[in-house]
PDB file of C-alpha atoms in Angstrom:
ATOM      1  CA  MET I  47     140.470 158.074 153.374  1.00  0.00           C
ATOM      2  CA  LEU I  48     139.334 154.569 152.958  1.00  0.00           C
ATOM      3  CA  ASN I  49     141.571 153.258 155.870  1.00  0.00           C
ATOM      4  CA  ASP I  50     139.959 156.018 157.996  1.00  0.00           C
ATOM      5  CA  ALA I  51     136.708 154.722 157.231  1.00  0.00           C
ATOM      6  CA  HIS I  52     137.555 151.200 157.902  1.00  0.00           C
ATOM      7  CA  ALA I  53     139.109 152.139 161.186  1.00  0.00           C
ATOM      8  CA  SER I  54     135.831 153.992 162.236  1.00  0.00           C
ATOM      9  CA  VAL I  55     133.724 150.879 161.318  1.00  0.00           C
ATOM     10  CA  LEU I  56     135.996 148.730 163.579  1.00  0.00           C
ATOM     11  CA  THR I  57     136.050 151.552 166.242  1.00  0.00           C
ATOM     12  CA  ASN I  58     132.232 151.816 166.185  1.00  0.00           C
ATOM     13  CA  ILE I  59     131.551 147.974 166.409  1.00  0.00           C
ATOM     14  CA  GLY I  60     132.701 148.056 169.987  1.00  0.00           C
ATOM     15  CA  HIS I  61     130.313 151.017 170.775  1.00  0.00           C
ATOM     16  CA  SER I  62     127.371 149.837 168.705  1.00  0.00           C
ATOM     17  CA  ASP I  63     123.637 149.905 169.363  1.00  0.00           C
ATOM     18  CA  PRO I  64     122.905 147.161 171.882  1.00  0.00           C
ATOM     19  CA  ILE I  65     120.483 145.653 169.480  1.00  0.00           C
ATOM     20  CA  VAL I  66     123.109 145.467 166.713  1.00  0.00           C
ATOM     21  CA  ALA I  67     125.564 144.357 169.190  1.00  0.00           C
ATOM     22  CA  GLY I  68     123.407 141.510 170.342  1.00  0.00           C
ATOM     23  CA  VAL I  69     122.770 140.284 166.743  1.00  0.00           C
ATOM     24  CA  LEU I  70     126.567 140.292 165.882  1.00  0.00           C
ATOM     25  CA  TRP I  71     127.073 138.284 169.466  1.00  0.00           C
ATOM     26  CA  LEU I  72     124.233 135.962 168.362  1.00  0.00           C
ATOM     27  CA  LEU I  73     125.583 135.381 164.971  1.00  0.00           C
ATOM     28  CA  LEU I  74     129.121 134.769 166.468  1.00  0.00           C
ATOM     29  CA  LEU I  75     127.625 132.035 168.641  1.00  0.00           C
ATOM     30  CA  ILE I  76     125.592 130.704 166.027  1.00  0.00           C
ATOM     31  CA  SER I  77     128.705 130.531 163.646  1.00  0.00           C
ATOM     32  CA  LEU I  78     130.752 128.626 166.202  1.00  0.00           C
ATOM     33  CA  GLY I  79     127.753 126.280 166.988  1.00  0.00           C
ATOM     34  CA  THR I  80     127.636 125.591 163.190  1.00  0.00           C
ATOM     35  CA  TRP I  81     131.309 124.846 162.582  1.00  0.00           C
ATOM     36  CA  PHE I  82     131.007 122.550 165.822  1.00  0.00           C
ATOM     37  CA  LEU I  83     128.215 120.684 164.310  1.00  0.00           C
ATOM     38  CA  ILE I  84     129.726 120.608 160.773  1.00  0.00           C
ATOM     39  CA  VAL I  85     133.050 118.881 162.064  1.00  0.00           C
ATOM     40  CA  TYR I  86     131.123 116.548 164.214  1.00  0.00           C
ATOM     41  CA  LYS I  87     128.792 115.255 161.645  1.00  0.00           C
ATOM     42  CA  ALA I  88     131.672 115.074 159.037  1.00  0.00           C
ATOM     43  CA  LEU I  89     133.448 113.028 161.385  1.00  0.00           C
ATOM     44  CA  GLU I  90     130.514 110.784 162.210  1.00  0.00           C
ATOM     45  CA  LEU I  91     129.573 110.145 158.668  1.00  0.00           C
ATOM     46  CA  THR I  92     133.116 109.307 158.027  1.00  0.00           C
ATOM     47  CA  ARG I  93     133.449 106.899 160.647  1.00  0.00           C
ATOM     48  CA  THR I  94     130.074 105.360 159.729  1.00  0.00           C
ATOM     49  CA  GLN I  95     130.802 105.020 156.009  1.00  0.00           C
ATOM     50  CA  ARG I  96     134.233 103.403 156.842  1.00  0.00           C
ATOM     51  CA  ALA I  97     132.756 101.052 159.462  1.00  0.00           C
ATOM     52  CA  ALA I  98     129.909 100.100 157.080  1.00  0.00           C
ATOM     53  CA  ALA I  99     132.357  99.229 154.187  1.00  0.00           C
ATOM     54  CA  ALA I 100     134.428  97.181 156.234  1.00  0.00           C
ATOM     55  CA  TYR I 101     131.561  95.285 157.725  1.00  0.00           C
ATOM     56  CA  VAL I 102     130.095  94.510 154.137  1.00  0.00           C
ATOM     57  CA  HIS I 103     133.471  93.456 152.854  1.00  0.00           C
ATOM     58  CA  ALA I 104     134.051  91.146 155.970  1.00  0.00           C
ATOM     59  CA  PHE I 105     130.371  89.761 155.315  1.00  0.00           C
ATOM     60  CA  TRP I 106     131.119  88.727 151.812  1.00  0.00           C
ATOM     61  CA  ASN I 107     134.331  87.198 152.698  1.00  0.00           C
ATOM     62  CA  SER I 108     133.090  85.080 155.539  1.00  0.00           C
ATOM     63  CA  ALA I 109     133.098  81.410 155.525  1.00  0.00           C
ATOM     64  CA  ASP I 110     129.532  81.156 156.512  1.00  0.00           C
ATOM     65  CA  ALA I 111     127.378  84.335 156.169  1.00  0.00           C
ATOM     66  CA  VAL I 112     124.707  83.405 158.521  1.00  0.00           C
ATOM     67  CA  ILE I 113     127.315  82.725 161.299  1.00  0.00           C
ATOM     68  CA  PHE I 114     128.631  85.933 160.691  1.00  0.00           C
ATOM     69  CA  LEU I 115     125.253  87.686 160.905  1.00  0.00           C
ATOM     70  CA  ARG I 116     124.315  85.753 164.091  1.00  0.00           C
ATOM     71  CA  ASP I 117     127.703  86.521 165.779  1.00  0.00           C
ATOM     72  CA  SER I 118     127.510  90.212 164.962  1.00  0.00           C
ATOM     73  CA  PRO I 119     127.847  92.520 168.332  1.00  0.00           C
ATOM     74  CA  ALA I 120     124.468  93.701 169.514  1.00  0.00           C
ATOM     75  CA  ASP I 121     125.616  97.197 170.096  1.00  0.00           C
ATOM     76  CA  HIS I 122     128.134  98.360 167.294  1.00  0.00           C
ATOM     77  CA  PRO I 123     128.730 101.781 167.245  1.00  0.00           C
ATOM     78  CA  HIS I 124     128.999 103.827 164.113  1.00  0.00           C
ATOM     79  CA  ASN I 125     128.048 100.874 162.104  1.00  0.00           C
ATOM     80  CA  PRO I 126     124.597 100.626 160.611  1.00  0.00           C
ATOM     81  CA  MET I 127     125.111  97.525 158.786  1.00  0.00           C
ATOM     82  CA  ALA I 128     126.114  95.590 161.804  1.00  0.00           C
ATOM     83  CA  ARG I 129     122.986  96.990 163.540  1.00  0.00           C
ATOM     84  CA  LEU I 130     121.048  96.096 160.598  1.00  0.00           C
ATOM     85  CA  ALA I 131     122.551  92.459 160.871  1.00  0.00           C
ATOM     86  CA  ARG I 132     121.717  92.260 164.296  1.00  0.00           C
ATOM     87  CA  GLY I 133     118.132  93.697 164.074  1.00  0.00           C
ATOM     88  CA  GLY I 134     117.308  90.811 161.509  1.00  0.00           C
ATOM     89  CA  VAL I 135     119.052  87.981 163.386  1.00  0.00           C
ATOM     90  CA  ALA I 136     117.195  89.179 166.603  1.00  0.00           C
ATOM     91  CA  ALA I 137     113.703  89.207 165.007  1.00  0.00           C
ATOM     92  CA  LEU I 138     114.344  85.871 163.508  1.00  0.00           C
ATOM     93  CA  GLU I 139     115.280  84.360 166.776  1.00  0.00           C
ATOM     94  CA  HIS I 140     112.459  85.931 168.552  1.00  0.00           C
ATOM     95  CA  HIS I 141     110.183  84.559 165.769  1.00  0.00           C
ATOM     96  CA  LEU I 142     111.633  81.036 166.054  1.00  0.00           C
ATOM     97  CA  SER I 143     111.314  80.922 169.805  1.00  0.00           C
ATOM     98  CA  HIS I 144     107.646  80.759 169.380  1.00  0.00           C
ATOM     99  CA  PHE I 145     107.553  77.662 167.040  1.00  0.00           C
ATOM    100  CA  PRO I 146     108.202  73.956 167.888  1.00  0.00           C
ATOM    101  CA  ASN I 147     110.292  73.588 164.834  1.00  0.00           C
ATOM    102  CA  THR I 148     111.508  75.470 161.670  1.00  0.00           C
ATOM    103  CA  GLU I 149     108.929  74.027 159.289  1.00  0.00           C
ATOM    104  CA  ALA I 150     106.189  75.830 161.214  1.00  0.00           C
ATOM    105  CA  ALA I 151     108.292  79.066 161.720  1.00  0.00           C
ATOM    106  CA  ALA I 152     108.953  79.241 157.805  1.00  0.00           C
ATOM    107  CA  ALA I 153     105.641  80.703 156.732  1.00  0.00           C
ATOM    108  CA  HIS I 154     105.904  84.129 158.208  1.00  0.00           C
ATOM    109  CA  VAL I 155     109.788  84.547 157.990  1.00  0.00           C
ATOM    110  CA  MET I 156     109.862  86.861 155.198  1.00  0.00           C
ATOM    111  CA  ASP I 157     107.209  89.369 156.557  1.00  0.00           C
ATOM    112  CA  ILE I 158     108.998  89.279 160.203  1.00  0.00           C
ATOM    113  CA  LEU I 159     112.291  89.984 158.599  1.00  0.00           C
ATOM    114  CA  THR I 160     111.002  92.735 156.095  1.00  0.00           C
ATOM    115  CA  ARG I 161     109.389  94.490 158.996  1.00  0.00           C
ATOM    116  CA  ALA I 162     112.527  94.153 161.361  1.00  0.00           C
ATOM    117  CA  LEU I 163     114.975  95.342 158.646  1.00  0.00           C
ATOM    118  CA  ARG I 164     112.717  98.322 157.568  1.00  0.00           C
ATOM    119  CA  GLN I 165     112.486  99.455 161.337  1.00  0.00           C
ATOM    120  CA  VAL I 166     116.375  99.253 161.656  1.00  0.00           C
ATOM    121  CA  ILE I 167     116.790 101.261 158.586  1.00  0.00           C
ATOM    122  CA  GLN I 168     114.338 103.840 159.683  1.00  0.00           C
ATOM    123  CA  ASN I 169     115.917 104.065 163.020  1.00  0.00           C
ATOM    124  CA  GLN I 170     119.458 104.630 161.680  1.00  0.00           C
ATOM    125  CA  THR I 171     118.618 106.930 159.008  1.00  0.00           C
ATOM    126  CA  THR I 172     116.774 109.080 161.787  1.00  0.00           C
ATOM    127  CA  HIS I 173     119.943 108.952 164.087  1.00  0.00           C
ATOM    128  CA  LEU I 174     122.244 109.851 161.220  1.00  0.00           C
ATOM    129  CA  GLU I 175     119.893 112.809 160.203  1.00  0.00           C
ATOM    130  CA  THR I 176     120.129 114.340 163.757  1.00  0.00           C
ATOM    131  CA  GLY I 177     121.572 117.750 163.452  1.00  0.00           C
ATOM    132  CA  LEU I 178     120.703 118.176 159.882  1.00  0.00           C
ATOM    133  CA  GLY I 179     117.822 120.139 160.654  1.00  0.00           C
ATOM    134  CA  ILE I 180     119.677 122.602 162.582  1.00  0.00           C
ATOM    135  CA  LEU I 181     121.966 123.390 159.737  1.00  0.00           C
ATOM    136  CA  ALA I 182     119.038 123.939 157.640  1.00  0.00           C
ATOM    137  CA  THR I 183     117.233 126.258 160.084  1.00  0.00           C
ATOM    138  CA  ILE I 184     120.555 128.146 160.524  1.00  0.00           C
ATOM    139  CA  GLY I 185     121.120 128.433 156.642  1.00  0.00           C
ATOM    140  CA  ASN I 186     117.519 129.745 156.269  1.00  0.00           C
ATOM    141  CA  THR I 187     117.290 132.109 159.164  1.00  0.00           C
ATOM    142  CA  ALA I 188     120.991 133.582 159.620  1.00  0.00           C
ATOM    143  CA  PRO I 189     120.743 136.292 156.753  1.00  0.00           C
ATOM    144  CA  PHE I 190     117.473 137.362 157.931  1.00  0.00           C
ATOM    145  CA  VAL I 191     119.009 137.920 161.589  1.00  0.00           C
ATOM    146  CA  GLY I 192     121.719 139.819 160.145  1.00  0.00           C
ATOM    147  CA  LEU I 193     119.447 141.865 157.915  1.00  0.00           C
ATOM    148  CA  PHE I 194     117.242 142.714 161.189  1.00  0.00           C
ATOM    149  CA  GLY I 195     120.577 143.857 162.672  1.00  0.00           C
ATOM    150  CA  THR I 196     121.453 145.837 159.570  1.00  0.00           C
ATOM    151  CA  VAL I 197     117.825 147.635 159.738  1.00  0.00           C
ATOM    152  CA  VAL I 198     118.083 148.290 163.256  1.00  0.00           C
ATOM    153  CA  GLY I 199     121.789 149.806 162.830  1.00  0.00           C
ATOM    154  CA  ILE I 200     120.788 151.948 159.918  1.00  0.00           C
ATOM    155  CA  MET I 201     117.676 153.421 161.761  1.00  0.00           C
ATOM    156  CA  THR I 202     119.763 154.283 164.760  1.00  0.00           C
ATOM    157  CA  ALA I 203     122.440 155.663 162.650  1.00  0.00           C
ATOM    158  CA  LEU I 204     120.141 157.938 160.896  1.00  0.00           C
ATOM    159  CA  GLN I 205     118.585 159.109 164.039  1.00  0.00           C
ATOM    160  CA  GLY I 206     121.969 159.931 165.365  1.00  0.00           C
ATOM    161  CA  ILE I 207     122.871 161.728 162.217  1.00  0.00           C
ATOM    162  CA  ALA I 208     119.692 163.858 162.399  1.00  0.00           C
ATOM    163  CA  ALA I 209     120.114 164.747 165.761  1.00  0.00           C
ATOM    164  CA  ALA I 210     123.657 165.818 165.304  1.00  0.00           C
ATOM    165  CA  GLY I 211     122.856 167.676 162.208  1.00  0.00           C
ATOM    166  CA  ALA I 212     125.846 166.374 160.314  1.00  0.00           C
ATOM    167  CA  ALA I 213     125.735 164.284 157.144  1.00  0.00           C
ATOM    168  CA  ASP I 214     129.421 164.124 155.953  1.00  0.00           C
ATOM    169  CA  ILE I 215     130.765 160.990 154.738  1.00  0.00           C
ATOM    170  CA  SER I 216     132.914 160.524 157.880  1.00  0.00           C
ATOM    171  CA  SER I 217     130.008 160.846 160.124  1.00  0.00           C
ATOM    172  CA  VAL I 218     127.880 158.314 157.851  1.00  0.00           C
ATOM    173  CA  SER I 219     130.463 155.627 156.982  1.00  0.00           C
ATOM    174  CA  GLY I 220     130.969 154.389 160.641  1.00  0.00           C
ATOM    175  CA  PRO I 221     127.298 153.851 161.587  1.00  0.00           C
ATOM    176  CA  ILE I 222     126.160 152.451 158.432  1.00  0.00           C
ATOM    177  CA  GLY I 223     129.452 150.377 157.869  1.00  0.00           C
ATOM    178  CA  GLU I 224     128.610 148.677 161.245  1.00  0.00           C
ATOM    179  CA  ALA I 225     125.177 148.197 160.414  1.00  0.00           C
ATOM    180  CA  LEU I 226     126.099 146.353 157.301  1.00  0.00           C
ATOM    181  CA  ILE I 227     128.525 144.097 158.947  1.00  0.00           C
ATOM    182  CA  ALA I 228     125.379 142.320 160.545  1.00  0.00           C
ATOM    183  CA  THR I 229     124.156 141.546 157.225  1.00  0.00           C
ATOM    184  CA  ALA I 230     127.678 139.941 156.168  1.00  0.00           C
ATOM    185  CA  ALA I 231     127.878 138.167 159.335  1.00  0.00           C
ATOM    186  CA  GLY I 232     124.518 136.589 158.679  1.00  0.00           C
ATOM    187  CA  ILE I 233     125.514 135.399 155.280  1.00  0.00           C
ATOM    188  CA  GLY I 234     128.810 134.362 156.680  1.00  0.00           C
ATOM    189  CA  CYS I 235     126.760 132.052 159.055  1.00  0.00           C
ATOM    190  CA  ALA I 236     124.377 130.802 156.253  1.00  0.00           C
ATOM    191  CA  ILE I 237     126.731 129.947 153.565  1.00  0.00           C
ATOM    192  CA  PRO I 238     128.717 127.108 155.566  1.00  0.00           C
ATOM    193  CA  ALA I 239     125.476 125.617 157.107  1.00  0.00           C
ATOM    194  CA  VAL I 240     123.898 125.390 153.409  1.00  0.00           C
ATOM    195  CA  VAL I 241     126.765 123.973 151.816  1.00  0.00           C
ATOM    196  CA  ALA I 242     127.467 121.344 154.609  1.00  0.00           C
ATOM    197  CA  TYR I 243     123.714 120.393 154.733  1.00  0.00           C
ATOM    198  CA  ASN I 244     123.768 119.744 150.909  1.00  0.00           C
ATOM    199  CA  SER I 245     126.940 117.703 151.282  1.00  0.00           C
ATOM    200  CA  PHE I 246     125.753 115.663 154.161  1.00  0.00           C
ATOM    201  CA  ILE I 247     122.416 115.043 152.542  1.00  0.00           C
ATOM    202  CA  ARG I 248     124.082 113.630 149.353  1.00  0.00           C
ATOM    203  CA  ARG I 249     126.366 111.481 151.557  1.00  0.00           C
ATOM    204  CA  LEU I 250     123.175 110.105 153.678  1.00  0.00           C
ATOM    205  CA  LYS I 251     121.621 109.211 150.434  1.00  0.00           C
ATOM    206  CA  VAL I 252     124.549 107.164 149.257  1.00  0.00           C
ATOM    207  CA  LEU I 253     124.606 105.470 152.829  1.00  0.00           C
ATOM    208  CA  GLY I 254     120.682 105.012 152.722  1.00  0.00           C
ATOM    209  CA  ALA I 255     121.146 103.416 149.185  1.00  0.00           C
ATOM    210  CA  ALA I 256     123.845 100.880 150.622  1.00  0.00           C
ATOM    211  CA  LEU I 257     121.758 100.032 153.440  1.00  0.00           C
ATOM    212  CA  ASP I 258     118.749  99.229 151.300  1.00  0.00           C
ATOM    213  CA  SER I 259     121.143  97.092 149.109  1.00  0.00           C
ATOM    214  CA  PHE I 260     122.601  95.332 152.123  1.00  0.00           C
ATOM    215  CA  ALA I 261     119.055  94.791 153.646  1.00  0.00           C
ATOM    216  CA  TYR I 262     118.328  92.652 150.537  1.00  0.00           C
ATOM    217  CA  ASP I 263     121.416  90.630 151.131  1.00  0.00           C
ATOM    218  CA  VAL I 264     120.476  90.097 154.737  1.00  0.00           C
ATOM    219  CA  LEU I 265     117.015  89.059 154.124  1.00  0.00           C
ATOM    220  CA  SER I 266     118.129  86.571 151.010  1.00  0.00           C
ATOM    221  CA  HIS I 267     120.759  84.948 153.609  1.00  0.00           C
ATOM    222  CA  LEU I 268     118.417  84.933 156.697  1.00  0.00           C
ATOM    223  CA  ALA I 269     115.245  83.672 154.815  1.00  0.00           C
ATOM    224  CA  THR I 270     116.652  80.161 154.172  1.00  0.00           C
ATOM    225  CA  ASP I 271     116.243  76.824 155.752  1.00  0.00           C
ATOM    226  CA  LYS I 272     119.838  76.760 156.669  1.00  0.00           C
ATOM    227  CA  ALA I 273     119.424  80.078 158.568  1.00  0.00           C
ATOM    228  CA  LEU I 274     116.214  78.811 160.337  1.00  0.00           C
ATOM    229  CA  ARG I 275     118.026  75.698 161.636  1.00  0.00           C
ATOM    230  CA  THR I 276     121.286  77.578 162.549  1.00  0.00           C
ATOM    231  CA  LEU I 277     119.338  80.111 164.421  1.00  0.00           C
ATOM    232  CA  ALA I 278     116.868  77.758 165.863  1.00  0.00           C
ATOM    233  CA  ALA I 279     119.402  76.299 168.526  1.00  0.00           C
ATOM    234  CA  THR I 280     120.136  79.881 169.722  1.00  0.00           C
ATOM    235  CA  ALA I 281     116.539  80.927 169.683  1.00  0.00           C
ATOM    236  CA  LYS I 282     115.455  78.055 172.122  1.00  0.00           C
ATOM    237  CA  GLY I 283     118.703  78.062 174.219  1.00  0.00           C
TER     238      GLY I 283
END
């Protein structure tokens, strides 16, 4: 009896109400998009965390930290630490190019570097957060999309039953079961999105704390007389 009911549900899905069918197809597309975004962001954050850790390790093991920061590539993919270092160096070189000597430039170095590093951190954080809003939206709305399909499906099923004048279990289980699948599909879309969103937010908080910590290290190395003398030649070159 149950197997017959299940078969009836599966058979009726192919002949469902157009609205319910549209909801199910929409949820299928949303689910595929959700999993694509989850995989993409997971790989992106993994690459970023590994590149950042490797860069920080190389920084602390370099013979000259200032030279290491100065020679960081201008465009370093998947490495917010390198971009942070390059942003600080570029801001300092630009600042030095407007003064005749390092003594005159030293007065505002801390402010210049602080603003530059904060801007880089903000830009990198915004970049890494791309896509998380989509996951949050899917997690919040997918169950309601499925519920909408269920309500429409049940209304259509009840109208069909009333028109046919039959209310036995075999005539009810198929249409009602089909309608309830929409709710299950909505929940199935929402759960991975919510779990992934929370996981990514935790990873971004850890990465953000590492960025803040490294920014202080960059600031302490660049806001020195040695760094000013080292970068002055490059700025004036």
